[in-house]
PDB file of C-alpha atoms in Angstrom:
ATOM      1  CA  UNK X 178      43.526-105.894  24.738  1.00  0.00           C
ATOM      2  CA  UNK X 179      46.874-105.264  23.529  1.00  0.00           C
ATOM      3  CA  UNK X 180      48.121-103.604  20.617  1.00  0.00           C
ATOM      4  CA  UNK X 181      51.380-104.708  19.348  1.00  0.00           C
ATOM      5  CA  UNK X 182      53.998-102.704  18.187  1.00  0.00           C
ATOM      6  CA  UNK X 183      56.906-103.259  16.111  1.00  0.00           C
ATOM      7  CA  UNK X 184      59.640-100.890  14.690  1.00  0.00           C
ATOM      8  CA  UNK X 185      60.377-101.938  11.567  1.00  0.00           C
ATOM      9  CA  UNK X 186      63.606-100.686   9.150  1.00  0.00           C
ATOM     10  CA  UNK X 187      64.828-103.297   5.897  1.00  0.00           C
ATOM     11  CA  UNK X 188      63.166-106.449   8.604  1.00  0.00           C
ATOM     12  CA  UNK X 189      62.032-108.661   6.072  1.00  0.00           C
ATOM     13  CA  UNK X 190      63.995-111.990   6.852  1.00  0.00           C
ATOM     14  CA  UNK X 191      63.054-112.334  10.840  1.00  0.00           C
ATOM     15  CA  UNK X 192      59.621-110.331  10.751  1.00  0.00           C
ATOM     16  CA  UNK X 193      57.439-113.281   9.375  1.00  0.00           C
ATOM     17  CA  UNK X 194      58.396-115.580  11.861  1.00  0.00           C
ATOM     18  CA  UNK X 195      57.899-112.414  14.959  1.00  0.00           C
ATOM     19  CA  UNK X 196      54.367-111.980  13.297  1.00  0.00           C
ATOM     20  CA  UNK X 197      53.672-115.626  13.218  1.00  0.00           C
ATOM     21  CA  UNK X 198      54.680-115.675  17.048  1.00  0.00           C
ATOM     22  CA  UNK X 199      51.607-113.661  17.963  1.00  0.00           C
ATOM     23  CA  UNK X 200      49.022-115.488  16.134  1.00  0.00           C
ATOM     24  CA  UNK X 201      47.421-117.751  19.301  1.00  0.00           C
ATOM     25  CA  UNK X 202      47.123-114.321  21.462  1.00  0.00           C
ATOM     26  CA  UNK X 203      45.437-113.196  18.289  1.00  0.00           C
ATOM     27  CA  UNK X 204      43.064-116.408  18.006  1.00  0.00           C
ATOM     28  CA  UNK X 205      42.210-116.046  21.765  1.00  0.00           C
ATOM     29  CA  UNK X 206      40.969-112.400  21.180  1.00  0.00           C
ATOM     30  CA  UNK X 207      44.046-110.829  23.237  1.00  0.00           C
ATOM     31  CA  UNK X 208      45.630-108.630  20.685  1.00  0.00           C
ATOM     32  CA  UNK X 209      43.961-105.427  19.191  1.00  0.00           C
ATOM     33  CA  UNK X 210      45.902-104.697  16.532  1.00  0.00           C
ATOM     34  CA  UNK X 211      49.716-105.004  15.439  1.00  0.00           C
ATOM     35  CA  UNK X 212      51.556-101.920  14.113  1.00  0.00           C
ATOM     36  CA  UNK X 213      54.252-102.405  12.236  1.00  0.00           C
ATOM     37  CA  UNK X 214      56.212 -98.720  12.260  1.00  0.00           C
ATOM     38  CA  UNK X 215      58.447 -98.411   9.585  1.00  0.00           C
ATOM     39  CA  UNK X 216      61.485 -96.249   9.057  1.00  0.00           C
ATOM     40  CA  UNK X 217      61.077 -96.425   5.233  1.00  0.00           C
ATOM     41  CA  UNK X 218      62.184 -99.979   4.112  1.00  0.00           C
ATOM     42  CA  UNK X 219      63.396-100.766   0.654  1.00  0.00           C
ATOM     43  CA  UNK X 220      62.781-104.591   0.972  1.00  0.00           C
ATOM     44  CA  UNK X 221      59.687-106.547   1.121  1.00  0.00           C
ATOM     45  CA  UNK X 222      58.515-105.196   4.871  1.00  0.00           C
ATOM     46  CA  UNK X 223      55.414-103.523   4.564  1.00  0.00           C
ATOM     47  CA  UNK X 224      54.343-106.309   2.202  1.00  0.00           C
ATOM     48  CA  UNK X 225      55.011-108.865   4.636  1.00  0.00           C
ATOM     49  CA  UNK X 226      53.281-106.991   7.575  1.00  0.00           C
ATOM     50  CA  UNK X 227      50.691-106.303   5.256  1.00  0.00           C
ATOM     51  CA  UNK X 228      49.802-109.651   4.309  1.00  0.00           C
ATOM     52  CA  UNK X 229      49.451-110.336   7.832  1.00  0.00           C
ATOM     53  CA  UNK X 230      46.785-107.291   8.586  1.00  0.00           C
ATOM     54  CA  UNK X 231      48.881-105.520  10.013  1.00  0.00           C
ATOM     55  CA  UNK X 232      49.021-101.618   9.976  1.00  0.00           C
ATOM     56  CA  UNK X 233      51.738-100.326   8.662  1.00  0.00           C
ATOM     57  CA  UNK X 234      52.809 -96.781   9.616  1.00  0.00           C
ATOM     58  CA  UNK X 235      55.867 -95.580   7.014  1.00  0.00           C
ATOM     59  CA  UNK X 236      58.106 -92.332   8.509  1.00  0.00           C
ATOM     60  CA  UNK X 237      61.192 -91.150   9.353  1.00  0.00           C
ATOM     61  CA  UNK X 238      63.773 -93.578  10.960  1.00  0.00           C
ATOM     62  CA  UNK X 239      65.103 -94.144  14.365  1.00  0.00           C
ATOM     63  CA  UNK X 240      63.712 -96.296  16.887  1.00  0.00           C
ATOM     64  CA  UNK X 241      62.952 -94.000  18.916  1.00  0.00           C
ATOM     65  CA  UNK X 242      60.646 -92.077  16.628  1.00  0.00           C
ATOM     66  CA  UNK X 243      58.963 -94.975  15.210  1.00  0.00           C
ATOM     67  CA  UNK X 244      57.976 -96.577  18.902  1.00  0.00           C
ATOM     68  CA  UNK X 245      56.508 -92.947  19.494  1.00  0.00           C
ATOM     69  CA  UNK X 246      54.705 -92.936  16.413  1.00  0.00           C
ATOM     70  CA  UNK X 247      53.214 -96.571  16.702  1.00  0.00           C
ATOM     71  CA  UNK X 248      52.017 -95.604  20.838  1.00  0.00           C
ATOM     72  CA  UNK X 249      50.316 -92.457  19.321  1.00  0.00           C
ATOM     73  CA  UNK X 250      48.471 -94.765  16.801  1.00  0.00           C
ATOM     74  CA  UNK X 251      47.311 -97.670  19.122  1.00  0.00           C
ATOM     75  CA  UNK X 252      44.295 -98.408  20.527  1.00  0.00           C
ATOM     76  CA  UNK X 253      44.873-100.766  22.974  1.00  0.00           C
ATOM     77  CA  UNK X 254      44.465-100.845  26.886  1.00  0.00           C
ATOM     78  CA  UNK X 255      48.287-102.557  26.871  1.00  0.00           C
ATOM     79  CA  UNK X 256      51.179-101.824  24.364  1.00  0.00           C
ATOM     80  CA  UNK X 257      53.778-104.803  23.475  1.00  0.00           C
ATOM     81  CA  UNK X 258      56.766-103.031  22.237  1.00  0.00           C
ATOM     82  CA  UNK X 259      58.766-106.079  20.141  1.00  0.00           C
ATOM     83  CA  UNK X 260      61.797-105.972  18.083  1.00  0.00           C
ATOM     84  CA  UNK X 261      61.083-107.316  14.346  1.00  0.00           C
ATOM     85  CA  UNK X 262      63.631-110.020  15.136  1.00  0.00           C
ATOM     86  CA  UNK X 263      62.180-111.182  18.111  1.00  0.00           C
ATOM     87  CA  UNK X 264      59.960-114.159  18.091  1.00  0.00           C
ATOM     88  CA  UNK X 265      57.768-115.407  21.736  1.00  0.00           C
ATOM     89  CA  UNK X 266      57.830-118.481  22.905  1.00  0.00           C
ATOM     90  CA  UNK X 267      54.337-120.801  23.043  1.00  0.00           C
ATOM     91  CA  UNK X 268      52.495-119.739  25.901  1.00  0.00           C
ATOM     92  CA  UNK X 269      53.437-116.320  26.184  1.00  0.00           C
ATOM     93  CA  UNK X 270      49.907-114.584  25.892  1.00  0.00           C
ATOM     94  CA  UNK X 271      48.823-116.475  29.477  1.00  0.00           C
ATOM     95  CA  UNK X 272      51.778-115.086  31.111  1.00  0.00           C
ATOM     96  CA  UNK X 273      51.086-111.800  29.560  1.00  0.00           C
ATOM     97  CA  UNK X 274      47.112-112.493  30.643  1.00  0.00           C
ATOM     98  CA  UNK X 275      48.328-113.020  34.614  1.00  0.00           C
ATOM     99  CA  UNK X 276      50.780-110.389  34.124  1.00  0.00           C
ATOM    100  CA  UNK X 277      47.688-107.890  32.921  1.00  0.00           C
ATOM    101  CA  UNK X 278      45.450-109.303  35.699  1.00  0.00           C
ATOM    102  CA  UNK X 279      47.497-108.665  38.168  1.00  0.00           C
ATOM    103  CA  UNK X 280      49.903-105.616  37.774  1.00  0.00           C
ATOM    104  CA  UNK X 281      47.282-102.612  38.376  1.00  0.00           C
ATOM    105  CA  UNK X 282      48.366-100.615  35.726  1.00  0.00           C
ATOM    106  CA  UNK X 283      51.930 -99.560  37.618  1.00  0.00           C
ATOM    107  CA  UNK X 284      54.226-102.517  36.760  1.00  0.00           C
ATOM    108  CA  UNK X 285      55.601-103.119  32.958  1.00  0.00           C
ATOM    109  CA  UNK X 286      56.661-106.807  31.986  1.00  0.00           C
ATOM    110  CA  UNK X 287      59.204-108.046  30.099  1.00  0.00           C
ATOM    111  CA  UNK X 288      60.221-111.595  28.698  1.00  0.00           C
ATOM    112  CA  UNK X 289      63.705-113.921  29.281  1.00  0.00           C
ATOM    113  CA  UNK X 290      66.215-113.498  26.011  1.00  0.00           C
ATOM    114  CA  UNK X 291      67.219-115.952  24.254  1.00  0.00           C
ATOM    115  CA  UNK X 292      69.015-116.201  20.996  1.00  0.00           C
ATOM    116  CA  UNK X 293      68.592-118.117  17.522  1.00  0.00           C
ATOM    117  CA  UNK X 294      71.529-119.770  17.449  1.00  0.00           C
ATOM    118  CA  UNK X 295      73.416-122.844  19.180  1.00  0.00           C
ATOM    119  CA  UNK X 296      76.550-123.280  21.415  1.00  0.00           C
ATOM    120  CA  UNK X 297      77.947-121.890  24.277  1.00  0.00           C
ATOM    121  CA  UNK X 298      78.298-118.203  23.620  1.00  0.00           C
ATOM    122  CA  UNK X 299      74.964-117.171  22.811  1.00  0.00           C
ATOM    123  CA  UNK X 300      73.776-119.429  25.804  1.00  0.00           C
ATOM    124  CA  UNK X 301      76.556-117.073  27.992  1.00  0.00           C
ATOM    125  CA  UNK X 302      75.583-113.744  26.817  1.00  0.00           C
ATOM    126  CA  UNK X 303      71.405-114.815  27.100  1.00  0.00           C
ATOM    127  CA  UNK X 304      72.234-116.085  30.800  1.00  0.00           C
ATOM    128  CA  UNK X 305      74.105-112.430  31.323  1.00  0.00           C
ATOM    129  CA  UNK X 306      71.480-110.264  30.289  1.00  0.00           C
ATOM    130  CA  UNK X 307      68.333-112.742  32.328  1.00  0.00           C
ATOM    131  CA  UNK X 308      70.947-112.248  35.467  1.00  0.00           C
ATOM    132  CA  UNK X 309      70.926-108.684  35.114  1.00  0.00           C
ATOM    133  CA  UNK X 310      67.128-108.483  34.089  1.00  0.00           C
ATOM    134  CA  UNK X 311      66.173-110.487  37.187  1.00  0.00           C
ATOM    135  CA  UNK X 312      68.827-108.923  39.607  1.00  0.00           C
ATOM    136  CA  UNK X 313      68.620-105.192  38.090  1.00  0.00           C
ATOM    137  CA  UNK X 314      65.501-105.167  36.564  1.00  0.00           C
ATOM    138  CA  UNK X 315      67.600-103.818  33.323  1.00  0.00           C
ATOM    139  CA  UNK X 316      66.509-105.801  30.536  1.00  0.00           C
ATOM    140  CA  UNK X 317      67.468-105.344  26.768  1.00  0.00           C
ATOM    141  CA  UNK X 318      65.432-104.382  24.096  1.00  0.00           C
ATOM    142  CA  UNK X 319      65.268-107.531  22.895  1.00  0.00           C
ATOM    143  CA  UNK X 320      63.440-108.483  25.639  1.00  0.00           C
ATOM    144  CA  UNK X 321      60.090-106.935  24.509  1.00  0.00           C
ATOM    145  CA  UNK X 322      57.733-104.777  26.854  1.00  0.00           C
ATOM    146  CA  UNK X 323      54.528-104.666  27.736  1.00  0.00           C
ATOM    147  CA  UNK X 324      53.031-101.922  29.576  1.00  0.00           C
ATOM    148  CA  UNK X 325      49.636-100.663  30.213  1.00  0.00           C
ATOM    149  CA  UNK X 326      48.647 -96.814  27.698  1.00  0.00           C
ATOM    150  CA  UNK X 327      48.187 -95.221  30.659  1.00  0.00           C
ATOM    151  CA  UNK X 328      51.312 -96.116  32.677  1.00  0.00           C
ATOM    152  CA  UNK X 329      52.936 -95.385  29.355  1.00  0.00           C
ATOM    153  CA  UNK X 330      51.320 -92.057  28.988  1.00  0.00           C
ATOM    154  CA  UNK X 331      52.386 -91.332  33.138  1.00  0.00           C
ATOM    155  CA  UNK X 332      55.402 -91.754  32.357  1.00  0.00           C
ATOM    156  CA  UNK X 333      55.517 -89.534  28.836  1.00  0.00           C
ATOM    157  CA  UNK X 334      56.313 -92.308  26.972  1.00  0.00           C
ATOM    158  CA  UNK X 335      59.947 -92.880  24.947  1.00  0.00           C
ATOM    159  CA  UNK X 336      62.125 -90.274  23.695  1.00  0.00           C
ATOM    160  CA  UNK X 337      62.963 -89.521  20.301  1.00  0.00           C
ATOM    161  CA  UNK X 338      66.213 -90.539  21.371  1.00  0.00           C
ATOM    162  CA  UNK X 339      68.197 -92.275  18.371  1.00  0.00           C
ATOM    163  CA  UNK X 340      70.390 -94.970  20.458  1.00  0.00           C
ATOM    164  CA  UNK X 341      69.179 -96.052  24.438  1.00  0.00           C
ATOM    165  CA  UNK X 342      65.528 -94.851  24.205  1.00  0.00           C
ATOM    166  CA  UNK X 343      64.530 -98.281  25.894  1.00  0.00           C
ATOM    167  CA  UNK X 344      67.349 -97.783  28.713  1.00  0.00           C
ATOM    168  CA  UNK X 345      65.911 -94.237  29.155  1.00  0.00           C
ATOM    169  CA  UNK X 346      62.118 -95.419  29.672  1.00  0.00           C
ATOM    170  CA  UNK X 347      62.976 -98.652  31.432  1.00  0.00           C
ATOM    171  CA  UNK X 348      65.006 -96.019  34.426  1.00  0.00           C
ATOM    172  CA  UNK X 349      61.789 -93.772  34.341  1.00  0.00           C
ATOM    173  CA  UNK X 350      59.742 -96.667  35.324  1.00  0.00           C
ATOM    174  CA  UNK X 351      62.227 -97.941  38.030  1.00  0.00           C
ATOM    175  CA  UNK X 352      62.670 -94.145  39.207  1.00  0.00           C
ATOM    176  CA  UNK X 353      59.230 -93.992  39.725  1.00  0.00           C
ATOM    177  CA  UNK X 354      57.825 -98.039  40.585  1.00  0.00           C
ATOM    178  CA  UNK X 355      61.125 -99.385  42.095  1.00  0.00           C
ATOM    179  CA  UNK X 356      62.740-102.623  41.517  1.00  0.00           C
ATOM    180  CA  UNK X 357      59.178-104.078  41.484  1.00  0.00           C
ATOM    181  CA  UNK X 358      57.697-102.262  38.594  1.00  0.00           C
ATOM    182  CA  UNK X 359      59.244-104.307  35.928  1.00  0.00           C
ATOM    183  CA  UNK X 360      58.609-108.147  36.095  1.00  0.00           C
ATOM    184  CA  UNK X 361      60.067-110.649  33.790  1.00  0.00           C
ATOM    185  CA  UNK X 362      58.173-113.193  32.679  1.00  0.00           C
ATOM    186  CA  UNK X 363      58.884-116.479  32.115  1.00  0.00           C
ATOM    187  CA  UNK X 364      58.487-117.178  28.437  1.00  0.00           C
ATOM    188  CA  UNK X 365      61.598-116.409  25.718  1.00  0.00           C
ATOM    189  CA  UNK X 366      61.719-113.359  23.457  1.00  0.00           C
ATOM    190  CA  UNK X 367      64.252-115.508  20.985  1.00  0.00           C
ATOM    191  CA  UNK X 368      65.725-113.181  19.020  1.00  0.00           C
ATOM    192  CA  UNK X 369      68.534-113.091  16.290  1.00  0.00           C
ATOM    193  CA  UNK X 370      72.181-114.130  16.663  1.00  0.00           C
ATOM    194  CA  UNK X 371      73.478-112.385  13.193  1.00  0.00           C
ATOM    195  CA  UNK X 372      74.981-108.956  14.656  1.00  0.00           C
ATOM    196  CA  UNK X 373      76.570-111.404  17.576  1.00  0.00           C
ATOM    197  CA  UNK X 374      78.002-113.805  14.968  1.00  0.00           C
ATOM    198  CA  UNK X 375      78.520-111.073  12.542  1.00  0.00           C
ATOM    199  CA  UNK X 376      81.205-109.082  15.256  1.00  0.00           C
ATOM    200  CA  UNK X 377      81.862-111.538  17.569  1.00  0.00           C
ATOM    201  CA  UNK X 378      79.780-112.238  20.844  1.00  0.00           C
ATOM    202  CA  UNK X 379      82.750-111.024  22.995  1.00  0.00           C
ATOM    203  CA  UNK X 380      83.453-107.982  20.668  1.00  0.00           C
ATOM    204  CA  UNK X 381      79.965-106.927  20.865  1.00  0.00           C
ATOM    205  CA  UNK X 382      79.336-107.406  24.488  1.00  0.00           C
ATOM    206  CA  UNK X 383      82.514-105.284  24.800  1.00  0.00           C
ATOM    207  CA  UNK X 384      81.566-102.697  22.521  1.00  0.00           C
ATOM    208  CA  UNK X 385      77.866-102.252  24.012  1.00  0.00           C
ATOM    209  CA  UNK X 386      79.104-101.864  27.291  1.00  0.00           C
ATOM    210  CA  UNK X 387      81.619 -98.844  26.290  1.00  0.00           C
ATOM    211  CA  UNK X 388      78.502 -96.811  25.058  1.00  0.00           C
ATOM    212  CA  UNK X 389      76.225 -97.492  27.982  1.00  0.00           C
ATOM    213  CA  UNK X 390      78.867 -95.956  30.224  1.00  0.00           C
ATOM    214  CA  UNK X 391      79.474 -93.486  27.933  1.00  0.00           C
ATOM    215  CA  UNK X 392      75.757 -92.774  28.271  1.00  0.00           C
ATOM    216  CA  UNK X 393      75.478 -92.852  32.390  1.00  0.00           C
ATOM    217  CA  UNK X 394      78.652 -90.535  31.792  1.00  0.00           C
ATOM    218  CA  UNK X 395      76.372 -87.938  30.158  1.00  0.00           C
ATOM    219  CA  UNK X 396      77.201 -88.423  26.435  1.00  0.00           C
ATOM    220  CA  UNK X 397      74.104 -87.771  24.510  1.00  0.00           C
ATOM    221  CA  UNK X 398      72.407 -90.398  22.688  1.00  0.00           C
ATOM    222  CA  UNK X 399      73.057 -88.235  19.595  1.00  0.00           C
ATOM    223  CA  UNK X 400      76.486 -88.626  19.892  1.00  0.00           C
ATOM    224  CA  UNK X 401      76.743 -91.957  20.681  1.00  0.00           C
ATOM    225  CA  UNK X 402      74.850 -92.887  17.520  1.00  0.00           C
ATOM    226  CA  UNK X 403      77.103 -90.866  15.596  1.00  0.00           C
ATOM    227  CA  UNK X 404      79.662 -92.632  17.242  1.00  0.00           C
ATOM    228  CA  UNK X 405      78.342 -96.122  16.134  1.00  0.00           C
ATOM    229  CA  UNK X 406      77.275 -94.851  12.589  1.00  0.00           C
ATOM    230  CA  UNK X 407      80.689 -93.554  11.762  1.00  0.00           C
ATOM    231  CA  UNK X 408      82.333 -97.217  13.235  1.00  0.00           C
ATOM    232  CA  UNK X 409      79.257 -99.016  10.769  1.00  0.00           C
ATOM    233  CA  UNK X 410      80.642 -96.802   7.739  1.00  0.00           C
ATOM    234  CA  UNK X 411      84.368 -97.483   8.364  1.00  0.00           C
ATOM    235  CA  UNK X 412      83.799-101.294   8.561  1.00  0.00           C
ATOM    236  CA  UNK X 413      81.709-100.987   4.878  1.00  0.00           C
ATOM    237  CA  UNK X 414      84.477 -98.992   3.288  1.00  0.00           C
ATOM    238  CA  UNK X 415      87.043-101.452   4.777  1.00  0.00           C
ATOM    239  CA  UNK X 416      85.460-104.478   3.580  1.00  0.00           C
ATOM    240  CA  UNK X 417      84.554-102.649  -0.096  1.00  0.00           C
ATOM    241  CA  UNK X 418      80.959-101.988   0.303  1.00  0.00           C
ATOM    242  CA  UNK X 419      78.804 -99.009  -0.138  1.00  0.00           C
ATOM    243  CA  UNK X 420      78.311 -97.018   3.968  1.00  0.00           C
ATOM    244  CA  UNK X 421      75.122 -98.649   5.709  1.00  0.00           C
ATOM    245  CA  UNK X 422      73.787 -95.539   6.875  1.00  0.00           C
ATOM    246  CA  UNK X 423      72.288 -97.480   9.767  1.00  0.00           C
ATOM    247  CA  UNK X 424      69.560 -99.367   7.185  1.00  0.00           C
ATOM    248  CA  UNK X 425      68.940-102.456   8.648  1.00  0.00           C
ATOM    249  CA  UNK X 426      70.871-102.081  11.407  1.00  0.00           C
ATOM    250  CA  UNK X 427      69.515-102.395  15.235  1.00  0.00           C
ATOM    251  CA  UNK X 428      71.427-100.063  17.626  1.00  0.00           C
ATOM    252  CA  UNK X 429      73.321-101.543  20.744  1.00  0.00           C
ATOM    253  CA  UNK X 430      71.408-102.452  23.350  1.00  0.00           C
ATOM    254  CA  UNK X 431      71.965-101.261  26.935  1.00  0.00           C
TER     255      UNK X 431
END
């Protein structure tokens, strides 16, 4: 069984519809439990995951941290690490089922992006990041993954890293499995346009791609998140607004 796991920090708009997205692998007895690991929301979040029966784990913030703190909480045989605003395609707990069936406990799975939104751009960037995830076996985070406990545990799990923790654990399992230890499945983790439209799909791309060289480089992930913080704060000021302080906010993805 699987237990679902879902960092969580001011998600209220998008999490209803990523909760309502696993209720057939619920009905058919394939999901455990989902934990919803919270950073300390100030919007309607744990009520929402609450209503659902959901668990709801409340501590500090950064993704990193909360993913940590949901593993050490599950019960499951297989974690599904999801984004809040991330929502699976019908269909997706049979692919999961074969992928669970088959991938003796060595080989993590994750799903084809897609994005909420219509037109040519997000099609471009989607179509960029299945390329790479297919060719490179380098997905985002958007892309969900599911992984058996004790491949997770093997492989000690993700850092308390505050930016890249998912590039971090996706290179320990390719260090260690090869190319062929992450599949991608065929169903769609469709997940939310806003930061794309918000910045501009080219600006973004552009800008996510400076930090992960900066991070093969050797800059920490500490810095780098200061980094994007301290950009996050001068865009607020500039447009009049109180600084974010990250609430809300997903980090770039690798």
């Amino acid at each position: 069984m699987i237990s679902v796991i879902i960092p969580t920090l001011n998600a209220a708009p998008g999490l209803g519809a990523t909760l309502e997205s696993l209720l057939e692998a619920n009905r058919l007895g394939m999901i455990a439990e989902v934990i919803v690991s919270d950073g300390g929301s100030c919007d309607e979040t744990a009520q929402i995951a609450e209503a659902s029966g959901a668990k709801v784990l409340i501590g500090s913030k950064g993704r990193g941290a909360q993913l940590i703190r949901g593993a050490e909480a599950a019960r499951g045989d297989w974690l599904l690490f999801l984004h809040a605003d991330t929502e699976l395609s019908p269909g997706w707990e049979e692919e999961a089922g074969r992928h669970m069936a088959g991938a003796f406990d060595r080989k993590a799975a994750v799903f084809r992006l897609g994005f909420a939104a219509s037109g040519f751009k997000p099609r471009l960037v989607a179509l960029g990041a299945n390329l790479r995830s297919r060719i490179f076996r380098l997905p985002y985070g958007d892309q969900g993954l599911l992984i058996s406990r004790r491949h997770y545990e093997r492989l000690g799990g993700f850092a308390d890293f505050p930016l890249f923790e998912d590039l971090d654990f996706v290179r320990r399992i390719l260090r260690e499995g090869g190319r062929s230890a992450v599949s991608l499945l065929p169903a769609v983790a469709m997940t939310s346009a806003e930061r794309y439209e918000r910045e501009g799909y080219l600006m973004r791309v552009l800008r996510n791609a400076r930090l992960v060289l900066a991070y093969h480089a050797g800059v920490s992930p500490e810095e780098l998140a200061e980094r994007y913080n301290g950009r996050l704060r001068k865009k607020s000021r500039a447009h009049g607004k109180a600084a974010l302080d990250g609430a809300g906010e997903d980090p770039p993805q690798p």
